[in-house]
Amino acid sequence: GAKVALVERGLMGGDCLNSGCVPSKGLIRTARAAAEIRNAALFGLKGDGQIEVDFGRAMERMRRLRSGISEHDSVKRFKELGVDVFLGEARFADTRTVEVADRRLRFSRAVIATGSRAAVPSIAGLEEVNYLTNETVFSLTEKPERLAVVGAGPIGCELAQTFARFGSRVDLIESFHGVLPREERDAAGVVQGSLERDGIRVLCCGRELKAANAENGGIRLRLDSHGKSYDETFDQVVLAVGRRPNIEGLDMEKAGVEFSKKGISVNDRLQTANPRIYAAGDVCSPYQFTHAADFMARLVIQNALFWGRTKMSSLVIPWCTYTTPELARVGLSEKEANEKGIPIETVTQDLKEVDRAVLDGTTEGFVRAHVRKGSDRIVGATIVAENAGDMISNLSLAMTHNLGLKKLADTILPYPTQSEAVRKLGDRFNRSRLTPFVKSLIGRRLKWMR
C-alpha cells in the first residue's frame, strides 16, 4: 500500500542478474557437464571421455536463460505492481528530496541500494590494456586460449575453473597464499587441489604484477610468485580482486548521509546518519551477496514502514563459492572465533564416511561445525562438498533458530543423501560427550542390568 518510486540508472536487476550470479552459474553448469563427461569412465561408462565445449552455444544458452529470468526484474512487471519506475541518475537535492532528470521526488523514507562494481587494483601498466571484469567477461564471443584471472576469491576461482573446463589454459594469480584467503585453510586447500587437477596454474603470493600490451595483440603480465619470475602473454585478463560500493554522483552530502570509500555508514537497523534514509546491500554491507541484500531489504521495510526494531546483527548469513567442490560457510571460522575470544570446540565429519558421497564418487571434502565450548550451540560451520551450497542450509537454519548439534543429531534424514553428513556431525558431537567417567557409569549400569 505504500507509494513507491524506483530509480535505476543502469539495467534493471542489477549486478546479480546481468553480470553476476545468474550468468556465472549458467556457465558453471555447462562446465560441470563437460567435466562429468570427461570423467565418465570412473562410473563404468565406455568411451574416451573426449568432449569439446561449443563456446558460442554455451554463451548463447546463458544469455537466453538470463533473458528469461530478467522478466522478474523488468520495468513492465514493477509498473504492474504499482511501482513508479524512473530510469535515470538520482541525486539528493536535500534531506527529503531526490532529483531524477527534471523531476523532483519528495519522500518520507528513502533507501539507497546502489550496489557495487568490480574493483580495479593498482597494477603498473594496467590502464594501457583492455582487461575484463565480471561486468564484461560474459560478453565474450570467442573462448580465450590463454586466460589470466587476477584474484583467487570466489569470483576468480569460479571463472578460472569454468574457463579451464571449457578448454582454456588458465593462470590464477593471487597476492595471498593459496586460494579463497578468507576461508579456512584446509577447506580452501581442497578447492585448490581441484582447480589444479583441472589444469589451472595457481600463482599465489604474487608480487610486482605488471601489465602491458603484447606485440601479438595479447596482454603481457609479469610477476614473481614464490621467488620465481613469470613473463607470460594472455589472450584475455580477468580482474576479480573484489568489489567497490557505488557511492559516486548521489550528492549524499546534501541529504546528511555519511559515507567513505568503504561504503555508506549505517547503524544496526540500517539507518544512515539521516534517520529517514536507509541503505541496503553491497553499498553498506561487508556481506556482498544477493541473498544478504534481499534480507537487508526486508529488514529495511520492517524498520522504515512498520516501526520495526530488527537488527542487521541478528541475521545469520551463509555464503557459497560454486566451484567443484563447492565451499560454503556460515558464521565464524576458527580463526575469527579465536580473535573474538570465543572458546570453541570443533567437530568435523569427513565425506569419506558418508555412503552417498562414496557412491557418487565425491568423497573429497568435509562438514565442520564450531560450537561454543561447553555447549552444542553452533557459532560457525564450513562445508566442502559437491553441493555444499544446499547442505549449509541445515546449519544456517539451526543457527537462525538456536538449534544445537544435538537437535541435528535427532533429525531423521533420508538415506542415502549427502546431507546425512550434517546429522552425522551431530552424532559425532554426542559421542564426544561420552567422557571416561560417563562411560564407566553407563558400563556399571549395563553390568547391573545383566
GROMACS .gro file of C-alpha atoms in nm:
model
  450
    1GLY     CA    1   0.000   0.000   0.000
    2ALA     CA    2   0.297   0.235   0.006
    3LYS     CA    3   0.352   0.479  -0.279
    4VAL     CA    4   0.692   0.379  -0.417
    5ALA     CA    5   0.934   0.524  -0.670
    6LEU     CA    6   1.216   0.309  -0.803
    7VAL     CA    7   1.509   0.488  -0.970
    8GLU     CA    8   1.756   0.292  -1.183
    9ARG     CA    9   2.040   0.438  -1.390
   10GLY     CA   10   2.156   0.112  -1.549
   11LEU     CA   11   1.996  -0.225  -1.616
   12MET     CA   12   1.705  -0.347  -1.407
   13GLY     CA   13   1.805  -0.642  -1.193
   14GLY     CA   14   2.147  -0.500  -1.115
   15ASP     CA   15   2.475  -0.683  -1.095
   16CYS     CA   16   2.346  -1.026  -0.990
   17LEU     CA   17   2.115  -1.070  -1.287
   18ASN     CA   18   2.324  -0.906  -1.556
   19SER     CA   19   2.687  -0.975  -1.468
   20GLY     CA   20   2.700  -1.181  -1.151
   21CYS     CA   21   2.523  -1.483  -1.007
   22VAL     CA   22   2.290  -1.561  -1.294
   23PRO     CA   23   2.530  -1.565  -1.593
   24SER     CA   24   2.815  -1.721  -1.394
   25LYS     CA   25   2.603  -2.010  -1.266
   26GLY     CA   26   2.469  -2.068  -1.616
   27LEU     CA   27   2.823  -2.116  -1.747
   28ILE     CA   28   2.929  -2.319  -1.442
   29ARG     CA   29   2.657  -2.572  -1.519
   30THR     CA   30   2.788  -2.618  -1.872
   31ALA     CA   31   3.143  -2.657  -1.738
   32ARG     CA   32   3.030  -2.919  -1.487
   33ALA     CA   33   2.854  -3.115  -1.758
   34ALA     CA   34   3.176  -3.118  -1.962
   35ALA     CA   35   3.375  -3.238  -1.660
   36GLU     CA   36   3.123  -3.515  -1.590
   37ILE     CA   37   3.157  -3.646  -1.945
   38ARG     CA   38   3.537  -3.638  -1.925
   39ASN     CA   39   3.520  -3.842  -1.603
   40ALA     CA   40   3.257  -4.085  -1.731
   41ALA     CA   41   3.497  -4.382  -1.726
   42LEU     CA   42   3.507  -4.359  -1.346
   43PHE     CA   43   3.142  -4.466  -1.343
   44GLY     CA   44   3.182  -4.763  -1.576
   45LEU     CA   45   3.087  -4.584  -1.896
   46LYS     CA   46   3.274  -4.665  -2.216
   47GLY     CA   47   3.429  -4.401  -2.435
   48ASP     CA   48   3.741  -4.191  -2.445
   49GLY     CA   49   3.581  -3.906  -2.247
   50GLN     CA   50   3.674  -3.651  -2.513
   51ILE     CA   51   3.440  -3.354  -2.523
   52GLU     CA   52   3.472  -3.013  -2.681
   53VAL     CA   53   3.270  -2.722  -2.549
   54ASP     CA   54   3.100  -2.510  -2.814
   55PHE     CA   55   3.177  -2.176  -2.652
   56GLY     CA   56   2.932  -1.981  -2.864
   57ARG     CA   57   2.644  -2.214  -2.782
   58ALA     CA   58   2.733  -2.217  -2.413
   59MET     CA   59   2.726  -1.837  -2.406
   60GLU     CA   60   2.404  -1.829  -2.607
   61ARG     CA   61   2.240  -2.066  -2.356
   62MET     CA   62   2.349  -1.847  -2.067
   63ARG     CA   63   2.214  -1.531  -2.229
   64ARG     CA   64   1.885  -1.698  -2.320
   65LEU     CA   65   1.830  -1.820  -1.963
   66ARG     CA   66   1.931  -1.483  -1.824
   67SER     CA   67   1.681  -1.314  -2.052
   68GLY     CA   68   1.404  -1.541  -1.922
   69ILE     CA   69   1.489  -1.471  -1.559
   70SER     CA   70   1.512  -1.096  -1.629
   71GLU     CA   71   1.134  -1.076  -1.669
   72HIS     CA   72   1.106  -1.088  -1.288
   73ASP     CA   73   1.302  -0.761  -1.269
   74SER     CA   74   1.155  -0.584  -1.570
   75VAL     CA   75   1.013  -0.232  -1.574
   76LYS     CA   76   0.685  -0.376  -1.701
   77ARG     CA   77   0.647  -0.609  -1.403
   78PHE     CA   78   0.725  -0.338  -1.147
   79LYS     CA   79   0.482  -0.097  -1.307
   80GLU     CA   80   0.215  -0.368  -1.296
   81LEU     CA   81   0.289  -0.399  -0.922
   82GLY     CA   82   0.214  -0.030  -0.882
   83VAL     CA   83   0.569   0.100  -0.864
   84ASP     CA   84   0.660   0.428  -1.035
   85VAL     CA   85   0.981   0.347  -1.225
   86PHE     CA   86   1.223   0.624  -1.321
   87LEU     CA   87   1.516   0.538  -1.548
   88GLY     CA   88   1.795   0.785  -1.492
   89GLU     CA   89   2.052   0.923  -1.250
   90ALA     CA   90   1.929   1.001  -0.898
   91ARG     CA   91   2.076   1.278  -0.681
   92PHE     CA   92   1.971   1.405  -0.344
   93ALA     CA   93   1.859   1.768  -0.352
   94ASP     CA   94   1.812   1.790   0.025
   95THR     CA   95   1.731   1.570   0.323
   96ARG     CA   96   1.388   1.474   0.185
   97THR     CA   97   1.411   1.517  -0.191
   98VAL     CA   98   1.561   1.318  -0.479
   99GLU     CA   99   1.608   1.462  -0.827
  100VAL     CA  100   1.586   1.247  -1.142
  101ALA     CA  101   1.642   1.443  -1.463
  102ASP     CA  102   1.384   1.724  -1.441
  103ARG     CA  103   1.172   1.551  -1.175
  104ARG     CA  104   1.185   1.618  -0.800
  105LEU     CA  105   1.062   1.331  -0.582
  106ARG     CA  106   0.969   1.420  -0.225
  107PHE     CA  107   1.000   1.120   0.008
  108SER     CA  108   0.901   1.019   0.357
  109ARG     CA  109   1.156   0.738   0.358
  110ALA     CA  110   1.435   0.655   0.113
  111VAL     CA  111   1.659   0.354   0.058
  112ILE     CA  112   1.999   0.364  -0.112
  113ALA     CA  113   2.058   0.027  -0.276
  114THR     CA  114   2.309   0.115  -0.547
  115GLY     CA  115   2.519  -0.200  -0.505
  116SER     CA  116   2.884  -0.232  -0.601
  117ARG     CA  117   3.111  -0.278  -0.900
  118ALA     CA  118   3.433  -0.461  -0.975
  119ALA     CA  119   3.735  -0.308  -0.803
  120VAL     CA  120   4.037  -0.230  -1.020
  121PRO     CA  121   4.370  -0.298  -0.846
  122SER     CA  122   4.678  -0.082  -0.869
  123ILE     CA  123   4.885  -0.266  -1.131
  124ALA     CA  124   5.159  -0.090  -1.325
  125GLY     CA  125   5.057  -0.051  -1.690
  126LEU     CA  126   4.700  -0.172  -1.635
  127GLU     CA  127   4.546   0.145  -1.777
  128GLU     CA  128   4.705   0.062  -2.115
  129VAL     CA  129   4.543  -0.282  -2.160
  130ASN     CA  130   4.189  -0.398  -2.236
  131TYR     CA  131   4.115  -0.609  -1.930
  132LEU     CA  132   3.788  -0.779  -1.837
  133THR     CA  133   3.586  -0.783  -1.515
  134ASN     CA  134   3.272  -0.973  -1.420
  135GLU     CA  135   3.082  -0.691  -1.590
  136THR     CA  136   3.240  -0.761  -1.930
  137VAL     CA  137   3.358  -1.123  -1.928
  138PHE     CA  138   3.008  -1.253  -2.007
  139SER     CA  139   3.008  -1.055  -2.331
  140LEU     CA  140   3.289  -1.265  -2.481
  141THR     CA  141   3.208  -1.427  -2.813
  142GLU     CA  142   3.530  -1.629  -2.852
  143LYS     CA  143   3.695  -1.856  -2.600
  144PRO     CA  144   4.036  -1.723  -2.492
  145GLU     CA  145   4.302  -1.987  -2.544
  146ARG     CA  146   4.521  -1.830  -2.273
  147LEU     CA  147   4.343  -1.665  -1.983
  148ALA     CA  148   4.477  -1.497  -1.669
  149VAL     CA  149   4.245  -1.446  -1.373
  150VAL     CA  150   4.378  -1.196  -1.118
  151GLY     CA  151   4.229  -1.263  -0.775
  152ALA     CA  152   4.156  -1.606  -0.624
  153GLY     CA  153   3.847  -1.512  -0.428
  154PRO     CA  154   3.505  -1.667  -0.505
  155ILE     CA  155   3.456  -1.491  -0.841
  156GLY     CA  156   3.812  -1.561  -0.956
  157CYS     CA  157   3.803  -1.929  -0.861
  158GLU     CA  158   3.464  -1.985  -1.025
  159LEU     CA  159   3.566  -1.817  -1.351
  160ALA     CA  160   3.907  -1.987  -1.359
  161GLN     CA  161   3.760  -2.335  -1.320
  162THR     CA  162   3.481  -2.268  -1.569
  163PHE     CA  163   3.714  -2.150  -1.846
  164ALA     CA  164   3.964  -2.428  -1.773
  165ARG     CA  165   3.685  -2.681  -1.823
  166PHE     CA  166   3.589  -2.500  -2.143
  167GLY     CA  167   3.942  -2.573  -2.268
  168SER     CA  168   4.129  -2.251  -2.192
  169ARG     CA  169   4.476  -2.259  -2.038
  170VAL     CA  170   4.427  -2.064  -1.717
  171ASP     CA  171   4.662  -1.898  -1.471
  172LEU     CA  172   4.505  -1.791  -1.142
  173ILE     CA  173   4.704  -1.512  -0.976
  174GLU     CA  174   4.666  -1.427  -0.606
  175SER     CA  175   4.866  -1.194  -0.382
  176PHE     CA  176   4.796  -1.404  -0.071
  177HIS     CA  177   4.895  -1.767  -0.017
  178GLY     CA  178   4.664  -2.022  -0.177
  179VAL     CA  179   4.308  -1.955  -0.292
  180LEU     CA  180   3.999  -1.824  -0.112
  181PRO     CA  181   4.204  -1.642   0.152
  182ARG     CA  182   3.902  -1.566   0.373
  183GLU     CA  183   3.811  -1.932   0.416
  184GLU     CA  184   3.958  -2.196   0.647
  185ARG     CA  185   4.288  -2.310   0.503
  186ASP     CA  186   4.222  -2.682   0.475
  187ALA     CA  187   3.884  -2.615   0.314
  188ALA     CA  188   4.040  -2.378   0.060
  189GLY     CA  189   4.314  -2.636   0.004
  190VAL     CA  190   4.057  -2.891  -0.114
  191VAL     CA  191   3.926  -2.641  -0.369
  192GLN     CA  192   4.277  -2.552  -0.483
  193GLY     CA  193   4.359  -2.918  -0.542
  194SER     CA  194   4.051  -2.948  -0.762
  195LEU     CA  195   4.143  -2.636  -0.959
  196GLU     CA  196   4.493  -2.769  -1.022
  197ARG     CA  197   4.355  -3.105  -1.141
  198ASP     CA  198   4.153  -2.909  -1.395
  199GLY     CA  199   4.481  -2.775  -1.531
  200ILE     CA  200   4.482  -2.434  -1.362
  201ARG     CA  201   4.821  -2.298  -1.262
  202VAL     CA  202   4.788  -2.120  -0.929
  203LEU     CA  203   5.044  -1.841  -0.890
  204CYS     CA  204   4.990  -1.735  -0.532
  205CYS     CA  205   5.187  -1.489  -0.323
  206GLY     CA  206   5.216  -1.296  -0.649
  207ARG     CA  207   5.426  -0.980  -0.623
  208GLU     CA  208   5.533  -0.697  -0.855
  209LEU     CA  209   5.249  -0.765  -1.100
  210LYS     CA  210   5.284  -0.556  -1.417
  211ALA     CA  211   5.073  -0.544  -1.732
  212ALA     CA  212   5.147  -0.436  -2.088
  213ASN     CA  213   5.017  -0.483  -2.439
  214ALA     CA  214   5.200  -0.763  -2.619
  215GLU     CA  215   5.326  -0.736  -2.976
  216ASN     CA  216   5.090  -1.010  -3.099
  217GLY     CA  217   4.781  -0.830  -2.969
  218GLY     CA  218   4.760  -1.013  -2.639
  219ILE     CA  219   4.826  -0.891  -2.285
  220ARG     CA  220   5.160  -0.946  -2.120
  221LEU     CA  221   5.181  -1.000  -1.745
  222ARG     CA  222   5.497  -1.011  -1.537
  223LEU     CA  223   5.508  -1.115  -1.173
  224ASP     CA  224   5.701  -1.300  -0.906
  225SER     CA  225   5.546  -1.600  -0.730
  226HIS     CA  226   5.728  -1.788  -0.455
  227GLY     CA  227   6.062  -1.648  -0.565
  228LYS     CA  228   6.017  -1.737  -0.931
  229SER     CA  229   5.964  -1.480  -1.207
  230TYR     CA  230   5.696  -1.522  -1.473
  231ASP     CA  231   5.662  -1.331  -1.801
  232GLU     CA  232   5.352  -1.458  -1.986
  233THR     CA  233   5.125  -1.344  -2.267
  234PHE     CA  234   4.749  -1.398  -2.249
  235ASP     CA  235   4.458  -1.351  -2.486
  236GLN     CA  236   4.244  -1.207  -2.206
  237VAL     CA  237   4.292  -1.098  -1.844
  238VAL     CA  238   4.003  -1.100  -1.595
  239LEU     CA  239   4.027  -0.885  -1.283
  240ALA     CA  240   3.848  -1.042  -0.985
  241VAL     CA  241   4.001  -0.869  -0.683
  242GLY     CA  242   3.687  -0.761  -0.501
  243ARG     CA  243   3.411  -0.502  -0.515
  244ARG     CA  244   3.375  -0.127  -0.462
  245PRO     CA  245   3.049   0.033  -0.341
  246ASN     CA  246   2.865   0.260  -0.583
  247ILE     CA  247   2.861   0.586  -0.387
  248GLU     CA  248   2.960   0.842  -0.652
  249GLY     CA  249   2.728   1.102  -0.800
  250LEU     CA  250   2.449   1.074  -0.542
  251ASP     CA  251   2.515   1.408  -0.367
  252MET     CA  252   2.459   1.235  -0.036
  253GLU     CA  253   2.620   1.527   0.147
  254LYS     CA  254   2.307   1.729   0.075
  255ALA     CA  255   2.097   1.463   0.243
  256GLY     CA  256   2.318   1.434   0.552
  257VAL     CA  257   2.425   1.078   0.468
  258GLU     CA  258   2.772   0.982   0.588
  259PHE     CA  259   2.993   0.759   0.373
  260SER     CA  260   3.352   0.666   0.296
  261LYS     CA  261   3.529   0.475   0.023
  262LYS     CA  262   3.419   0.157   0.205
  263GLY     CA  263   3.054   0.247   0.162
  264ILE     CA  264   2.764   0.414   0.341
  265SER     CA  265   2.771   0.425   0.721
  266VAL     CA  266   2.460   0.268   0.877
  267ASN     CA  267   2.352   0.163   1.225
  268ASP     CA  268   2.235  -0.185   1.319
  269ARG     CA  269   1.888  -0.104   1.184
  270LEU     CA  270   2.038   0.008   0.852
  271GLN     CA  271   1.962   0.376   0.907
  272THR     CA  272   2.210   0.628   0.774
  273ALA     CA  273   2.306   0.946   0.958
  274ASN     CA  274   1.979   1.083   0.818
  275PRO     CA  275   1.718   0.869   1.003
  276ARG     CA  276   1.476   0.899   0.711
  277ILE     CA  277   1.725   0.737   0.474
  278TYR     CA  278   1.828   0.373   0.489
  279ALA     CA  279   2.078   0.167   0.291
  280ALA     CA  280   2.084  -0.200   0.195
  281GLY     CA  281   2.305  -0.440   0.006
  282ASP     CA  282   2.663  -0.407  -0.119
  283VAL     CA  283   2.670  -0.030  -0.078
  284CYS     CA  284   2.678  -0.063   0.302
  285SER     CA  285   2.746  -0.427   0.387
  286PRO     CA  286   3.057  -0.646   0.415
  287TYR     CA  287   2.834  -0.937   0.306
  288GLN     CA  288   2.824  -0.877  -0.068
  289PHE     CA  289   2.576  -1.147  -0.167
  290THR     CA  290   2.237  -1.128  -0.334
  291HIS     CA  291   2.064  -1.321  -0.056
  292ALA     CA  292   2.218  -1.088   0.205
  293ALA     CA  293   2.088  -0.783   0.014
  294ASP     CA  294   1.746  -0.949  -0.007
  295PHE     CA  295   1.716  -0.992   0.368
  296MET     CA  296   1.861  -0.650   0.438
  297ALA     CA  297   1.585  -0.509   0.216
  298ARG     CA  298   1.324  -0.699   0.419
  299LEU     CA  299   1.477  -0.556   0.735
  300VAL     CA  300   1.459  -0.203   0.593
  301ILE     CA  301   1.090  -0.245   0.505
  302GLN     CA  302   1.011  -0.358   0.860
  303ASN     CA  303   1.208  -0.077   1.020
  304ALA     CA  304   1.120   0.205   0.780
  305LEU     CA  305   0.749   0.140   0.729
  306PHE     CA  306   0.628  -0.071   1.022
  307TRP     CA  307   0.814   0.064   1.324
  308GLY     CA  308   1.029  -0.247   1.335
  309ARG     CA  309   1.334  -0.287   1.556
  310THR     CA  310   1.505  -0.564   1.359
  311LYS     CA  311   1.884  -0.555   1.368
  312MET     CA  312   2.133  -0.640   1.096
  313SER     CA  313   2.346  -0.821   1.356
  314SER     CA  314   2.060  -1.067   1.410
  315LEU     CA  315   2.085  -1.201   1.054
  316VAL     CA  316   2.258  -1.535   1.001
  317ILE     CA  317   2.412  -1.509   0.654
  318PRO     CA  318   2.561  -1.812   0.476
  319TRP     CA  319   2.759  -1.795   0.153
  320CYS     CA  320   2.899  -2.033  -0.105
  321THR     CA  321   3.171  -2.046  -0.369
  322TYR     CA  322   3.035  -2.251  -0.659
  323THR     CA  323   3.349  -2.433  -0.764
  324THR     CA  324   3.372  -2.811  -0.780
  325PRO     CA  325   3.362  -2.897  -0.499
  326GLU     CA  326   3.163  -2.610  -0.358
  327LEU     CA  327   3.280  -2.435  -0.041
  328ALA     CA  328   3.006  -2.296   0.183
  329ARG     CA  329   3.028  -2.123   0.517
  330VAL     CA  330   2.807  -1.962   0.779
  331GLY     CA  331   2.911  -1.781   1.095
  332LEU     CA  332   3.261  -1.771   1.237
  333SER     CA  333   3.571  -1.958   1.128
  334GLU     CA  334   3.807  -2.097   1.390
  335LYS     CA  335   4.042  -1.802   1.338
  336GLU     CA  336   3.762  -1.548   1.376
  337ALA     CA  337   3.631  -1.715   1.691
  338ASN     CA  338   3.979  -1.704   1.843
  339GLU     CA  339   4.018  -1.337   1.750
  340LYS     CA  340   3.687  -1.259   1.923
  341GLY     CA  341   3.791  -1.455   2.231
  342ILE     CA  342   3.511  -1.709   2.192
  343PRO     CA  343   3.616  -2.052   2.325
  344ILE     CA  344   3.505  -2.321   2.083
  345GLU     CA  345   3.517  -2.691   2.013
  346THR     CA  346   3.537  -2.814   1.655
  347VAL     CA  347   3.360  -3.120   1.515
  348THR     CA  348   3.443  -3.246   1.164
  349GLN     CA  349   3.273  -3.517   0.958
  350ASP     CA  350   3.473  -3.642   0.659
  351LEU     CA  351   3.274  -3.721   0.344
  352LYS     CA  352   3.470  -4.045   0.305
  353GLU     CA  353   3.243  -4.181   0.579
  354VAL     CA  354   2.919  -4.071   0.409
  355ASP     CA  355   2.775  -4.350   0.194
  356ARG     CA  356   2.612  -4.126  -0.069
  357ALA     CA  357   2.936  -3.937  -0.121
  358VAL     CA  358   3.115  -4.269  -0.170
  359LEU     CA  359   2.854  -4.384  -0.424
  360ASP     CA  360   2.866  -4.051  -0.609
  361GLY     CA  361   3.246  -4.050  -0.618
  362THR     CA  362   3.255  -3.716  -0.437
  363THR     CA  363   3.434  -3.804  -0.114
  364GLU     CA  364   3.673  -3.511  -0.121
  365GLY     CA  365   3.556  -3.269   0.144
  366PHE     CA  366   3.401  -3.246   0.488
  367VAL     CA  367   3.134  -3.091   0.707
  368ARG     CA  368   3.260  -2.894   1.007
  369ALA     CA  369   3.093  -2.706   1.290
  370HIS     CA  370   3.239  -2.488   1.562
  371VAL     CA  371   3.036  -2.492   1.884
  372ARG     CA  372   3.071  -2.272   2.188
  373LYS     CA  373   3.278  -2.466   2.440
  374GLY     CA  374   3.066  -2.642   2.699
  375SER     CA  375   2.752  -2.635   2.484
  376ASP     CA  376   2.622  -2.758   2.149
  377ARG     CA  377   2.543  -2.406   2.025
  378ILE     CA  378   2.681  -2.357   1.673
  379VAL     CA  379   2.882  -2.039   1.616
  380GLY     CA  380   3.007  -2.127   1.267
  381ALA     CA  381   3.028  -2.401   1.007
  382THR     CA  382   3.214  -2.486   0.686
  383ILE     CA  383   3.121  -2.743   0.423
  384VAL     CA  384   3.333  -2.857   0.130
  385ALA     CA  385   3.122  -3.085  -0.088
  386GLU     CA  386   2.972  -3.124  -0.434
  387ASN     CA  387   2.653  -2.944  -0.325
  388ALA     CA  388   2.776  -2.757  -0.018
  389GLY     CA  389   2.556  -2.457  -0.102
  390ASP     CA  390   2.246  -2.669  -0.041
  391MET     CA  391   2.389  -2.857   0.258
  392ILE     CA  392   2.485  -2.541   0.450
  393SER     CA  393   2.114  -2.457   0.473
  394ASN     CA  394   2.065  -2.712   0.754
  395LEU     CA  395   2.333  -2.547   0.965
  396SER     CA  396   2.215  -2.195   0.877
  397LEU     CA  397   1.862  -2.290   0.985
  398ALA     CA  398   1.996  -2.434   1.311
  399MET     CA  399   2.193  -2.118   1.387
  400THR     CA  400   1.898  -1.891   1.299
  401HIS     CA  401   1.665  -2.070   1.541
  402ASN     CA  402   1.924  -2.158   1.808
  403LEU     CA  403   1.912  -2.531   1.744
  404GLY     CA  404   2.228  -2.705   1.860
  405LEU     CA  405   2.412  -3.003   1.719
  406LYS     CA  406   2.214  -3.235   1.947
  407LYS     CA  407   1.894  -3.133   1.767
  408LEU     CA  408   2.056  -3.201   1.431
  409ALA     CA  409   2.151  -3.549   1.551
  410ASP     CA  410   1.784  -3.610   1.639
  411THR     CA  411   1.665  -3.511   1.290
  412ILE     CA  412   1.584  -3.804   1.059
  413LEU     CA  413   1.715  -3.754   0.705
  414PRO     CA  414   1.663  -3.979   0.401
  415TYR     CA  415   1.931  -4.242   0.339
  416PRO     CA  416   2.148  -4.220   0.137
  417THR     CA  417   2.195  -3.846   0.097
  418GLN     CA  418   2.499  -3.625   0.129
  419SER     CA  419   2.307  -3.408   0.377
  420GLU     CA  420   2.330  -3.703   0.611
  421ALA     CA  421   2.681  -3.575   0.682
  422VAL     CA  422   2.522  -3.294   0.883
  423ARG     CA  423   2.333  -3.542   1.102
  424LYS     CA  424   2.649  -3.747   1.142
  425LEU     CA  425   2.814  -3.430   1.264
  426GLY     CA  426   2.560  -3.422   1.546
  427ASP     CA  427   2.628  -3.789   1.623
  428ARG     CA  428   2.998  -3.720   1.637
  429PHE     CA  429   2.939  -3.435   1.879
  430ASN     CA  430   2.723  -3.653   2.103
  431ARG     CA  431   2.992  -3.921   2.112
  432SER     CA  432   3.245  -3.659   2.218
  433ARG     CA  433   3.033  -3.603   2.532
  434LEU     CA  434   3.095  -3.965   2.633
  435THR     CA  435   3.379  -3.895   2.877
  436PRO     CA  436   3.562  -4.184   3.051
  437PHE     CA  437   3.368  -4.108   3.370
  438VAL     CA  438   3.028  -4.114   3.198
  439LYS     CA  439   3.128  -4.428   3.008
  440SER     CA  440   3.221  -4.602   3.333
  441LEU     CA  441   2.884  -4.512   3.487
  442ILE     CA  442   2.698  -4.648   3.185
  443GLY     CA  443   2.911  -4.961   3.195
  444ARG     CA  444   2.825  -5.020   3.559
  445ARG     CA  445   2.454  -4.981   3.492
  446LEU     CA  446   2.462  -5.221   3.198
  447LYS     CA  447   2.657  -5.469   3.408
  448TRP     CA  448   2.394  -5.440   3.684
  449MET     CA  449   2.115  -5.496   3.429
  450ARG     CA  450   2.268  -5.826   3.322
   0.00000   0.00000   0.00000
